[in-house]
Amino acid sequence: MSSTSAIFSSAQNILDTIEARLLLSPDDLRSITRQFLKEFELGLGSYGYPMAMIPTFVTGVPDGSEVGTFLALDLGGTNLRVCRVQLHGSSLFTLTQQKYKLSESLKTGEASALFDYLADSVDAFLTEEGVGVHGARGRKGVRREEGQMFDDDEDEDADYLPLGFTFSFPVEQTALNSGKILTWTKGFAARNAVGNDVVKLLQDAFDRKHLHVRCVALVNDTVGALLSRSYTAGKSILGGIFGTGTNGAYLEDVSKITKLGPNHPAVARGGKMVVNTEWGGFDNARITLPSTPYDNILDRLSINPTYQAFEKFISGMYLGEITRQLLLSLVDAAPTPLLFKGKSTKVLNGHYGLDTAVLSLVEEAWVAGGDDAGEGDAGEGDAAGEGLTNGEKPAYPGPPAFSPTLTLPPHTILPSSLPPHPTPRTLSALERVRKVIVKEFGFGGDGDVSLGDAAIVRWASGLVARRAAGLSGCAVGAVLVQTGFASLVGGVNGDMKVEGENGDTHGEGVNGKKEGVEGAREDGTIGVGVDGSLIQHYPRFEEMVRESLRELVGSEVERIVEIGMAKDGSGVGAALCALQAIKQQPDILMNQAHQAPKVTHSYP
């Protein structure tokens, strides 16, 4: 073998090894989903596990028929958002909102000052909306029977306005309207807050301002996504966030949340409860997650090494960095660089310099030019499922007018899964990708990036994104199995029951339909509400999630899973959680004068 041939063979082996480590086989997907089910069971049974399975005390989801006006307060970053959500029934609502800037002094000062500012912002918003909420007269309130706002002139004893509070920081929730702050994140460090009930801190601020507003629900944005999708599209079983971060919340049988203890009132009532899984912490031990050197580097240099393992594999915050590490390894390959002739840029050299949004731009450039994109003749072994082809119709056709003069450079080294002689249409698609790379990676000119480089970058980013979507499918599939809508399928013909740690069997056969499960729709579909920039904007992400689902629960179940965007889980969802709180406790908004006196007992 000549030295040139040896280098080519060695280089291609490097690419093929990378591909093999990033691809997920059907057995990999099933193994990961089984581990999900084990960790579900552990988290439901005891406190202190990374996948915390937090009871939210939300015991149902809306169906779209509800009416009323509710407030939402969303605190989680640079801005504070106040919303007024009017539910009109028939799955329709209107939203009015306003953002208020949070200063650094508020974030790091006394907690009382921060929560007073939250109350002042709610007051300012309602004043702008023409809703008075001060004092005994001249204010507005709520009809208990309908949840509708009305003037004090109509009812002298008007009750409080209901508010749902989305608080995007770690909380140990003990009731629907109660939760202890565990720690601050995202640059917040308000003093005398940690260890206190966040709802009480907010309500005390409302009371100091004499606002007739009552915080009736503490909300996680994932729970909000589930409620929002249920209201607008019909009852759903799962709300999932696939964006900068990831998490999921689903409807669980209260009887399975054994860590509540046998004497907990929720256990006595039975029924359903929404569980916030905190699945970003799935498999922190890396038992089944398919780690690569690029994942290990990312984790080691992160602000929370060994934690939030699942999130680091699938969320938008990390996919660009994984890809950057992969590409740099090819730039630095020796003795022969495999990418960009060994050149790099500030974007490639900088920690988190490559944003996941750039991967979306690469994919958009690749798929642009035809409504039939993705329907080509790439084989199942293709690295990203739809790579370069040498057939009549490439997987991602280019525009009708393409350049017949485009060619790959001589001696271009590609993974063996990518055919070495792409069609003119595919070359045209690669030219679009190349232009994105030159601009977004910060190269000096077109001559720094070849079509071969474009093919490798798109191949690498596609692998990382496909793995993320496949793992996302494992999370969704695990919920379908856990809730009895599906069972894991394996082999050629059979379906495989999945044993829990206590020997219980998940699933009820291939058709997955379980009558009477809350969240089941009359039309037979299974509702899943999603939100987040990744699933909303990355091309074909949902389609790749569905491919994973088909492997896990079979095509018959996958076909009836209806995945749809949840509208504003942290705003509309918080308002809907306030609605649910009133359903569960009808007198929660009553003025003290309305409430019956408490009966006390004396014991000898």
Coordinates of C-alpha atoms in Angstrom, one line a residue:
M1 CA 0.0 0.0 0.0
S2 CA 1.3 3.4 -0.9
S3 CA 1.8 6.1 1.7
T4 CA -1.0 8.1 0.2
S5 CA -3.4 5.2 0.3
A6 CA -2.4 4.5 3.9
I7 CA -3.1 8.0 5.0
F8 CA -6.5 8.0 3.2
S9 CA -7.4 4.7 4.8
S10 CA -6.3 5.9 8.3
A11 CA -8.2 9.2 7.9
Q12 CA -11.4 7.5 6.7
N13 CA -11.1 5.1 9.7
I14 CA -11.0 8.1 12.0
L15 CA -14.2 9.5 10.5
D16 CA -15.9 6.1 10.5
T17 CA -15.0 5.6 14.2
I18 CA -16.5 9.0 15.1
E19 CA -19.7 8.0 13.2
A20 CA -19.9 4.7 15.0
R21 CA -19.7 6.3 18.4
L22 CA -22.4 8.9 17.6
L23 CA -24.9 6.6 15.9
L24 CA -27.6 5.0 18.1
S25 CA -28.7 1.5 17.2
P26 CA -32.2 0.3 18.0
D27 CA -30.7 -1.8 20.9
D28 CA -29.0 1.4 22.2
L29 CA -32.4 3.2 22.2
R30 CA -34.1 0.4 24.0
S31 CA -31.4 0.1 26.6
I32 CA -31.5 3.8 27.3
T33 CA -35.3 3.7 27.6
R34 CA -35.1 0.8 30.1
Q35 CA -32.8 2.9 32.2
F36 CA -35.2 5.8 32.0
L37 CA -37.9 3.5 33.4
K38 CA -35.7 2.4 36.2
E39 CA -34.9 5.9 37.2
F40 CA -38.5 6.9 37.0
E41 CA -39.3 4.2 39.5
L42 CA -36.4 5.2 41.8
G43 CA -37.4 8.9 41.7
L44 CA -41.1 8.2 42.4
G45 CA -40.1 6.0 45.3
S46 CA -37.6 8.1 47.2
Y47 CA -36.2 11.6 47.4
G48 CA -32.7 12.6 46.6
Y49 CA -32.2 11.1 43.1
P50 CA -30.8 13.2 40.2
M51 CA -34.0 12.5 38.2
A52 CA -36.1 13.9 41.0
M53 CA -39.6 13.1 39.8
I54 CA -41.0 16.1 41.7
P55 CA -44.7 15.9 42.7
T56 CA -46.4 19.1 41.5
F57 CA -49.8 18.6 43.2
V58 CA -51.4 19.5 39.9
T59 CA -54.1 16.8 39.6
G60 CA -55.5 17.3 36.2
V61 CA -55.2 19.1 32.9
P62 CA -57.6 21.5 31.1
D63 CA -59.6 20.4 28.1
G64 CA -60.1 23.7 26.3
S65 CA -63.6 24.4 27.7
E66 CA -62.5 26.5 30.6
V67 CA -63.2 30.3 30.8
G68 CA -61.9 33.0 33.0
T69 CA -59.2 35.6 33.5
F70 CA -55.9 34.7 35.2
L71 CA -52.6 36.4 35.9
A72 CA -49.2 34.9 35.4
L73 CA -45.8 36.0 36.7
D74 CA -42.7 34.7 35.0
L75 CA -39.3 35.1 36.7
G76 CA -36.3 33.3 35.3
G77 CA -33.7 35.5 33.8
T78 CA -32.9 39.1 32.8
N79 CA -36.5 40.1 32.6
L80 CA -39.6 39.7 34.6
R81 CA -42.8 39.1 32.7
V82 CA -46.4 39.8 33.8
C83 CA -49.3 38.3 31.8
R84 CA -53.0 38.5 31.8
V85 CA -54.6 35.5 30.1
Q86 CA -58.2 35.5 29.2
L87 CA -59.6 32.0 28.5
H88 CA -62.6 32.1 26.1
G89 CA -63.4 28.4 25.9
S90 CA -63.3 26.4 22.7
S91 CA -59.5 26.2 23.2
L92 CA -59.2 30.0 22.6
F93 CA -57.4 32.6 24.7
T94 CA -56.0 36.1 24.5
L95 CA -52.7 37.1 26.1
T96 CA -51.6 40.6 27.2
Q97 CA -48.1 40.9 28.6
Q98 CA -45.4 43.3 29.7
K99 CA -41.7 42.8 30.5
Y100 CA -39.9 44.6 33.3
K101 CA -36.1 44.8 33.6
L102 CA -34.4 43.4 36.6
S103 CA -31.4 45.3 37.9
E104 CA -28.3 43.6 39.2
S105 CA -28.9 45.2 42.6
L106 CA -32.3 43.5 42.8
K107 CA -30.9 40.2 41.9
T108 CA -28.2 40.3 44.6
G109 CA -29.9 42.5 47.3
E110 CA -32.4 41.7 49.9
A111 CA -35.1 39.2 49.0
S112 CA -37.8 41.6 50.3
A113 CA -36.7 44.2 47.8
L114 CA -36.8 41.8 44.9
F115 CA -40.2 40.5 45.8
D116 CA -41.5 44.0 46.4
Y117 CA -40.4 44.9 42.9
L118 CA -42.3 41.8 41.6
A119 CA -45.4 43.1 43.4
D120 CA -44.9 46.6 42.1
S121 CA -44.6 45.3 38.5
V122 CA -47.8 43.3 38.8
D123 CA -49.5 46.5 40.2
A124 CA -48.1 48.6 37.3
F125 CA -49.3 46.1 34.8
L126 CA -52.8 45.9 36.1
T127 CA -53.0 49.6 36.4
E128 CA -52.0 49.9 32.7
E129 CA -54.7 47.3 31.9
G130 CA -57.3 49.3 33.8
V131 CA -57.7 46.7 36.6
G132 CA -57.7 48.3 40.0
V133 CA -56.6 46.0 42.8
H134 CA -56.2 48.2 45.9
G135 CA -58.3 48.7 49.0
A136 CA -61.8 47.6 49.7
R137 CA -63.8 49.6 47.2
G138 CA -62.9 50.6 43.6
R139 CA -61.1 47.4 43.1
K140 CA -61.9 44.4 41.0
G141 CA -62.2 40.8 41.9
V142 CA -63.3 37.4 40.8
R143 CA -66.5 35.5 40.7
R144 CA -65.8 32.2 42.5
E145 CA -68.3 30.3 40.4
E146 CA -66.9 31.3 37.0
G147 CA -63.4 32.7 37.6
Q148 CA -64.4 36.0 35.8
M149 CA -63.2 39.5 36.7
F150 CA -65.9 42.0 37.7
D151 CA -66.1 45.5 39.2
D152 CA -66.5 46.1 42.9
D153 CA -69.7 47.9 42.1
E154 CA -71.1 44.6 41.0
D155 CA -70.1 42.7 44.2
E156 CA -68.9 44.6 47.2
D157 CA -67.1 41.6 48.6
A158 CA -65.0 40.8 45.5
D159 CA -62.3 38.2 46.0
Y160 CA -58.7 38.1 44.9
L161 CA -57.3 37.8 41.4
P162 CA -55.6 34.5 40.8
L163 CA -52.0 34.3 39.8
G164 CA -49.7 31.5 38.7
F165 CA -46.0 32.0 39.4
T166 CA -43.4 30.5 37.1
F167 CA -40.2 30.4 39.2
S168 CA -37.4 28.9 37.1
F169 CA -35.0 28.1 40.0
P170 CA -34.5 25.0 42.1
V171 CA -37.4 24.6 44.5
E172 CA -38.6 21.8 46.7
Q173 CA -42.3 21.9 46.1
T174 CA -44.5 20.8 49.0
A175 CA -47.9 21.9 47.6
L176 CA -49.4 23.5 44.5
N177 CA -48.9 26.9 46.1
S178 CA -45.9 26.3 48.3
G179 CA -42.2 25.5 47.6
K180 CA -38.9 26.1 49.4
I181 CA -36.1 27.8 47.5
L182 CA -33.1 25.5 47.4
T183 CA -30.6 27.7 45.7
W184 CA -30.3 30.6 43.2
T185 CA -28.8 30.2 39.7
K186 CA -28.5 32.4 36.6
G187 CA -26.7 35.2 38.4
F188 CA -29.3 35.7 41.1
A189 CA -28.2 35.7 44.8
A190 CA -30.9 37.6 46.7
R191 CA -30.2 37.4 50.4
N192 CA -32.6 35.7 52.9
A193 CA -34.5 33.8 50.3
V194 CA -32.9 30.4 50.2
G195 CA -34.8 28.0 52.5
N196 CA -37.9 30.1 52.5
D197 CA -41.3 29.5 50.8
V198 CA -41.1 31.4 47.5
V199 CA -44.9 31.7 47.3
K200 CA -45.1 33.2 50.8
L201 CA -42.3 35.7 49.9
L202 CA -44.4 36.8 46.9
Q203 CA -47.7 36.8 48.7
D204 CA -46.3 38.8 51.6
A205 CA -45.1 41.4 49.1
F206 CA -48.6 41.6 47.5
D207 CA -50.1 42.0 51.0
R208 CA -47.6 44.8 51.9
K209 CA -48.8 46.6 48.8
H210 CA -52.5 45.9 49.7
L211 CA -52.9 44.2 46.3
H212 CA -55.9 41.9 46.0
V213 CA -53.9 39.3 44.1
R214 CA -53.3 35.8 45.4
C215 CA -50.5 33.5 44.2
V216 CA -52.4 30.2 43.9
A217 CA -49.9 28.1 42.0
L218 CA -46.1 27.6 41.8
V219 CA -45.3 26.5 38.2
N220 CA -42.5 24.8 36.4
D221 CA -42.3 25.8 32.7
T222 CA -42.6 22.1 31.7
V223 CA -45.8 21.7 33.6
G224 CA -47.0 24.9 31.9
A225 CA -46.2 23.3 28.5
L226 CA -48.4 20.3 29.4
L227 CA -51.3 22.5 30.5
S228 CA -51.0 24.9 27.6
R229 CA -51.0 22.2 25.0
S230 CA -53.9 20.5 26.7
Y231 CA -56.0 23.6 26.6
T232 CA -55.3 24.5 23.0
A233 CA -55.3 21.0 21.4
G234 CA -57.0 18.6 23.8
K235 CA -55.9 16.6 26.9
S236 CA -52.2 15.7 26.7
I237 CA -50.1 13.4 28.8
L238 CA -46.6 15.0 28.5
G239 CA -45.1 18.4 28.3
G240 CA -41.5 18.5 27.1
I241 CA -38.9 21.3 26.7
F242 CA -36.3 20.8 24.0
G243 CA -34.5 24.0 23.8
T244 CA -31.5 25.6 25.6
G245 CA -32.3 23.1 28.3
T246 CA -34.5 20.0 28.5
N247 CA -37.1 18.6 30.9
G248 CA -40.4 16.9 30.9
A249 CA -43.6 16.7 33.0
Y250 CA -46.3 14.0 32.6
L251 CA -49.5 12.7 34.3
E252 CA -48.8 9.9 36.7
D253 CA -51.0 7.7 38.9
V254 CA -50.7 9.0 42.4
S255 CA -50.5 5.5 43.6
K256 CA -47.1 5.2 41.9
I257 CA -45.7 8.3 43.7
T258 CA -44.9 6.2 46.8
K259 CA -42.4 8.6 48.3
L260 CA -45.4 10.8 49.3
G261 CA -46.1 8.1 52.0
P262 CA -49.3 6.3 52.7
N263 CA -50.8 9.0 54.9
H264 CA -50.4 11.9 52.5
P265 CA -53.7 13.5 51.6
A266 CA -53.0 13.3 47.9
V267 CA -52.5 9.5 48.2
A268 CA -55.9 9.3 50.0
R269 CA -57.6 11.2 47.2
G270 CA -55.9 9.0 44.5
G271 CA -56.3 9.8 40.8
K272 CA -53.6 11.6 38.8
M273 CA -50.8 14.0 39.5
V274 CA -48.4 15.9 37.2
V275 CA -44.8 14.9 37.9
N276 CA -41.9 17.1 37.0
T277 CA -39.3 14.6 36.0
E278 CA -36.2 16.8 35.9
W279 CA -35.0 14.4 33.3
G280 CA -32.0 16.6 32.5
G281 CA -30.3 14.7 35.3
F282 CA -31.0 11.3 33.8
D283 CA -28.2 8.8 33.9
N284 CA -25.6 11.0 35.6
A285 CA -23.7 7.8 36.2
R286 CA -23.4 7.3 32.4
I287 CA -24.6 3.8 32.6
T288 CA -26.3 3.8 29.1
L289 CA -25.6 7.3 27.6
P290 CA -23.3 6.9 24.6
S291 CA -20.4 9.1 25.8
T292 CA -17.7 10.1 23.3
P293 CA -14.4 12.0 24.0
Y294 CA -16.2 15.2 22.9
D295 CA -18.9 14.7 25.5
N296 CA -16.3 14.0 28.2
I297 CA -14.4 17.2 27.3
L298 CA -17.6 19.2 27.5
D299 CA -18.6 17.7 30.8
R300 CA -15.2 18.1 32.4
L301 CA -15.0 21.8 31.5
S302 CA -18.6 22.6 32.4
I303 CA -19.8 24.5 35.5
N304 CA -21.4 21.3 36.8
P305 CA -19.2 18.2 35.9
T306 CA -21.0 14.9 36.2
Y307 CA -24.4 16.5 36.6
Q308 CA -27.2 17.1 34.2
A309 CA -25.8 14.4 31.9
F310 CA -28.8 13.9 29.7
E311 CA -29.2 17.6 29.2
K312 CA -25.6 17.8 28.0
F313 CA -26.3 15.3 25.3
I314 CA -29.5 16.8 23.8
S315 CA -30.1 20.5 24.7
G316 CA -29.4 23.5 22.5
M317 CA -26.9 24.9 25.0
Y318 CA -24.5 22.1 24.4
L319 CA -24.9 20.7 20.8
G320 CA -22.8 23.5 19.2
E321 CA -20.0 22.9 21.7
I322 CA -20.0 19.1 21.1
T323 CA -19.8 19.8 17.4
R324 CA -17.0 22.3 17.9
Q325 CA -14.9 19.8 19.8
L326 CA -15.5 17.2 17.1
L327 CA -14.5 19.6 14.3
L328 CA -11.4 20.8 16.1
S329 CA -10.2 17.2 16.5
L330 CA -10.4 16.9 12.7
V331 CA -8.6 20.2 12.2
D332 CA -5.8 19.0 14.5
A333 CA -5.6 15.5 13.1
A334 CA -2.1 14.4 12.4
P335 CA -0.1 13.8 10.3
T336 CA -2.8 15.1 7.9
P337 CA -5.5 17.5 8.9
L338 CA -9.0 16.3 7.9
L339 CA -10.7 19.6 7.9
F340 CA -10.0 23.2 6.7
K341 CA -6.4 22.2 5.8
G342 CA -5.6 22.5 9.5
K343 CA -6.8 26.1 9.8
S344 CA -9.0 27.3 12.5
T345 CA -10.9 30.5 13.5
K346 CA -11.8 32.5 16.6
V347 CA -15.2 30.8 16.6
L348 CA -13.7 27.3 16.5
N349 CA -11.1 28.1 19.1
G350 CA -13.4 29.7 21.6
H351 CA -15.1 27.7 24.3
Y352 CA -18.8 27.6 23.3
G353 CA -17.8 29.6 20.3
L354 CA -20.0 27.6 18.0
D355 CA -23.7 28.2 18.8
T356 CA -26.3 25.5 18.1
A357 CA -28.1 28.1 16.0
V358 CA -25.3 27.8 13.5
L359 CA -25.9 24.1 13.2
S360 CA -29.5 24.9 12.3
L361 CA -28.3 27.3 9.6
V362 CA -26.1 24.5 8.2
E363 CA -29.0 22.2 8.1
E364 CA -31.4 24.8 6.6
A365 CA -28.8 25.4 3.8
W366 CA -28.6 21.7 3.2
V367 CA -32.3 21.0 3.0
A368 CA -33.2 24.2 1.1
G369 CA -34.6 24.0 -2.4
G370 CA -37.3 21.4 -2.5
D371 CA -40.5 20.4 -0.7
D372 CA -39.5 16.7 -1.1
A373 CA -36.3 17.2 1.0
G374 CA -35.5 14.2 3.0
E375 CA -37.1 11.7 0.7
G376 CA -34.1 10.6 -1.2
D377 CA -32.4 7.3 -1.6
A378 CA -29.9 7.5 1.2
G379 CA -29.6 4.1 2.9
E380 CA -30.4 3.3 6.5
G381 CA -26.7 3.2 7.3
D382 CA -26.2 6.8 6.3
A383 CA -24.4 8.7 9.0
A384 CA -27.1 11.3 9.6
G385 CA -29.8 9.3 7.9
E386 CA -29.9 11.5 4.8
G387 CA -26.4 12.2 3.7
L388 CA -24.8 12.6 0.2
T389 CA -26.2 10.2 -2.4
N390 CA -25.1 9.3 -5.9
G391 CA -28.6 8.3 -7.1
E392 CA -30.9 10.2 -9.4
K393 CA -32.5 12.1 -6.5
P394 CA -30.3 13.2 -3.6
A395 CA -31.7 13.1 -0.1
Y396 CA -31.8 16.9 0.1
P397 CA -32.4 18.3 -3.4
G398 CA -30.9 21.7 -4.2
P399 CA -32.7 24.5 -6.1
P400 CA -33.8 23.8 -9.7
A401 CA -30.9 26.0 -10.9
F402 CA -27.7 24.5 -9.7
S403 CA -24.1 24.8 -11.0
P404 CA -22.9 21.8 -13.0
T405 CA -19.3 22.9 -12.5
L406 CA -19.1 22.2 -8.8
T407 CA -16.9 19.3 -7.9
L408 CA -15.3 17.9 -4.8
P409 CA -11.5 18.6 -4.5
P410 CA -9.2 15.7 -5.6
H411 CA -8.4 13.2 -2.8
T412 CA -11.3 14.4 -0.7
I413 CA -11.6 12.1 2.4
L414 CA -15.2 11.5 3.5
P415 CA -16.8 9.0 5.9
S416 CA -17.4 5.7 4.1
S417 CA -21.2 6.2 4.6
L418 CA -21.1 9.2 2.3
P419 CA -20.8 8.3 -1.4
P420 CA -17.7 9.8 -3.0
H421 CA -19.5 11.0 -6.1
P422 CA -22.4 13.2 -5.1
T423 CA -24.9 14.4 -7.7
P424 CA -24.9 18.0 -9.1
R425 CA -27.9 18.8 -7.0
T426 CA -26.2 17.6 -3.8
L427 CA -23.1 19.6 -4.7
S428 CA -25.3 22.6 -5.1
A429 CA -26.6 22.0 -1.6
L430 CA -23.0 21.7 -0.3
E431 CA -22.2 25.0 -1.9
R432 CA -25.0 26.6 0.2
V433 CA -23.5 24.9 3.3
R434 CA -20.1 26.1 2.4
K435 CA -21.2 29.8 2.3
V436 CA -22.8 29.4 5.8
I437 CA -19.6 28.0 7.1
V438 CA -17.4 30.8 5.7
K439 CA -19.7 33.4 7.2
E440 CA -20.6 31.9 10.6
F441 CA -17.3 30.3 11.4
G442 CA -15.4 33.5 10.6
F443 CA -13.2 32.4 7.8
G444 CA -11.5 35.0 5.7
G445 CA -12.7 33.9 2.3
D446 CA -14.3 31.2 0.1
G447 CA -10.9 29.7 -0.5
D448 CA -10.6 28.6 3.1
V449 CA -13.5 26.1 2.9
S450 CA -13.9 23.4 0.3
L451 CA -17.0 21.5 -0.6
G452 CA -15.4 18.5 1.0
D453 CA -15.1 20.6 4.2
A454 CA -18.7 21.5 3.9
A455 CA -19.7 17.8 3.5
I456 CA -17.8 16.9 6.7
V457 CA -19.2 19.8 8.7
R458 CA -22.7 19.0 7.7
W459 CA -22.1 15.3 8.4
A460 CA -20.7 16.0 11.9
S461 CA -23.5 18.5 12.9
G462 CA -26.1 16.1 11.5
L463 CA -24.7 13.2 13.6
V464 CA -24.8 15.3 16.8
A465 CA -28.3 16.5 16.1
R466 CA -29.6 13.1 15.2
R467 CA -28.2 11.6 18.4
A468 CA -29.9 14.4 20.4
A469 CA -33.3 13.7 18.6
G470 CA -32.9 10.0 19.2
L471 CA -32.3 10.5 22.9
S472 CA -35.2 12.9 23.1
G473 CA -37.3 10.1 21.6
C474 CA -36.2 7.8 24.4
A475 CA -37.5 10.3 27.0
V476 CA -40.9 10.5 25.2
G477 CA -41.0 6.8 24.7
A478 CA -40.3 6.1 28.3
V479 CA -43.3 8.3 29.3
L480 CA -45.5 6.4 26.9
V481 CA -44.5 3.1 28.4
Q482 CA -44.6 4.4 32.0
T483 CA -48.2 5.7 31.5
G484 CA -49.4 2.5 29.9
F485 CA -49.9 3.9 26.4
A486 CA -47.2 1.7 24.9
S487 CA -44.7 -1.1 25.5
L488 CA -41.2 -1.4 24.2
V489 CA -41.0 -3.4 21.1
G490 CA -38.1 -5.6 20.2
G491 CA -37.1 -8.2 17.7
V492 CA -38.9 -8.7 14.3
N493 CA -42.4 -9.5 15.3
G494 CA -42.9 -9.4 19.0
D495 CA -43.3 -6.7 21.6
M496 CA -41.3 -6.8 24.7
K497 CA -42.6 -6.1 28.2
V498 CA -40.3 -4.0 30.3
E499 CA -39.8 -5.1 33.9
G500 CA -39.6 -2.5 36.6
E501 CA -37.3 -3.0 39.6
N502 CA -40.2 -4.5 41.6
G503 CA -41.2 -6.8 38.7
D504 CA -44.1 -4.7 37.5
T505 CA -44.7 -4.7 33.8
H506 CA -44.9 -1.5 31.8
G507 CA -47.2 -1.3 28.8
E508 CA -50.2 -3.1 27.5
G509 CA -49.3 -4.4 24.2
V510 CA -48.4 -3.0 20.8
N511 CA -51.4 -0.9 20.3
G512 CA -50.5 1.0 23.5
K513 CA -54.1 2.3 24.1
K514 CA -55.1 2.2 27.7
E515 CA -58.7 3.2 28.4
G516 CA -59.4 5.6 31.2
V517 CA -55.9 7.2 31.4
E518 CA -56.3 10.9 31.9
G519 CA -54.8 12.6 28.8
A520 CA -56.3 10.0 26.4
R521 CA -58.3 11.8 23.7
E522 CA -61.6 10.7 22.3
D523 CA -60.1 10.6 18.8
G524 CA -57.5 8.0 20.0
T525 CA -54.5 10.3 19.7
I526 CA -51.9 10.7 22.5
G527 CA -51.2 14.4 23.1
V528 CA -47.6 15.6 23.7
G529 CA -47.0 19.3 24.1
V530 CA -43.5 20.6 23.4
D531 CA -41.6 23.9 23.5
G532 CA -38.1 25.1 23.0
S533 CA -35.9 26.5 20.2
L534 CA -34.4 23.1 19.2
I535 CA -37.6 21.3 18.4
Q536 CA -39.1 24.5 17.0
H537 CA -36.3 25.6 14.8
Y538 CA -33.9 22.8 14.0
P539 CA -34.9 21.3 10.6
R540 CA -36.6 17.9 10.9
F541 CA -35.9 17.5 14.7
E542 CA -39.4 16.3 15.4
E543 CA -39.2 13.8 12.4
M544 CA -36.0 12.4 13.9
V545 CA -37.6 12.1 17.3
R546 CA -40.4 10.1 15.6
E547 CA -37.9 7.8 14.0
S548 CA -36.6 7.0 17.5
L549 CA -40.2 6.5 18.7
R550 CA -41.0 4.0 16.0
E551 CA -38.0 1.9 17.0
L552 CA -39.1 2.0 20.6
V553 CA -42.9 1.6 20.6
G554 CA -43.7 0.6 17.1
S555 CA -45.2 2.5 14.2
E556 CA -48.8 1.8 15.2
V557 CA -48.3 3.8 18.4
E558 CA -46.0 6.4 16.9
R559 CA -48.7 7.3 14.4
I560 CA -51.2 8.3 17.0
V561 CA -48.7 10.4 19.1
E562 CA -49.7 14.0 18.3
I563 CA -46.7 16.2 19.0
G564 CA -47.5 19.9 18.9
M565 CA -46.1 23.2 20.1
A566 CA -47.2 24.4 23.5
K567 CA -48.0 28.1 23.4
D568 CA -46.0 29.9 26.1
G569 CA -45.8 27.4 28.9
S570 CA -44.3 29.9 31.3
G571 CA -47.0 32.5 30.7
V572 CA -50.2 30.9 29.5
G573 CA -49.2 27.6 31.2
A574 CA -48.8 29.5 34.6
A575 CA -52.3 31.0 34.2
L576 CA -53.7 27.6 33.4
C577 CA -52.0 26.3 36.5
A578 CA -53.8 29.0 38.5
L579 CA -57.0 27.8 36.9
Q580 CA -56.2 24.2 38.0
A581 CA -55.5 25.4 41.5
I582 CA -59.0 27.0 41.7
K583 CA -60.5 23.8 40.4
Q584 CA -58.8 21.8 43.1
Q585 CA -59.5 24.3 45.9
P586 CA -62.5 26.4 45.0
D587 CA -62.3 28.7 48.1
I588 CA -58.6 29.6 47.6
L589 CA -59.5 33.1 46.3
M590 CA -62.1 33.9 49.0
N591 CA -61.6 37.0 51.0
Q592 CA -61.1 36.2 54.7
A593 CA -64.6 37.5 55.4
H594 CA -66.0 34.8 53.1
Q595 CA -64.2 32.0 54.8
A596 CA -65.9 29.9 57.4
P597 CA -64.3 30.1 60.9
K598 CA -61.8 27.4 61.6
V599 CA -62.9 24.8 64.2
T600 CA -60.2 24.2 66.8
H601 CA -60.1 21.3 69.2
S602 CA -58.6 21.2 72.7
Y603 CA -57.1 18.0 73.9
P604 CA -56.4 17.1 77.5

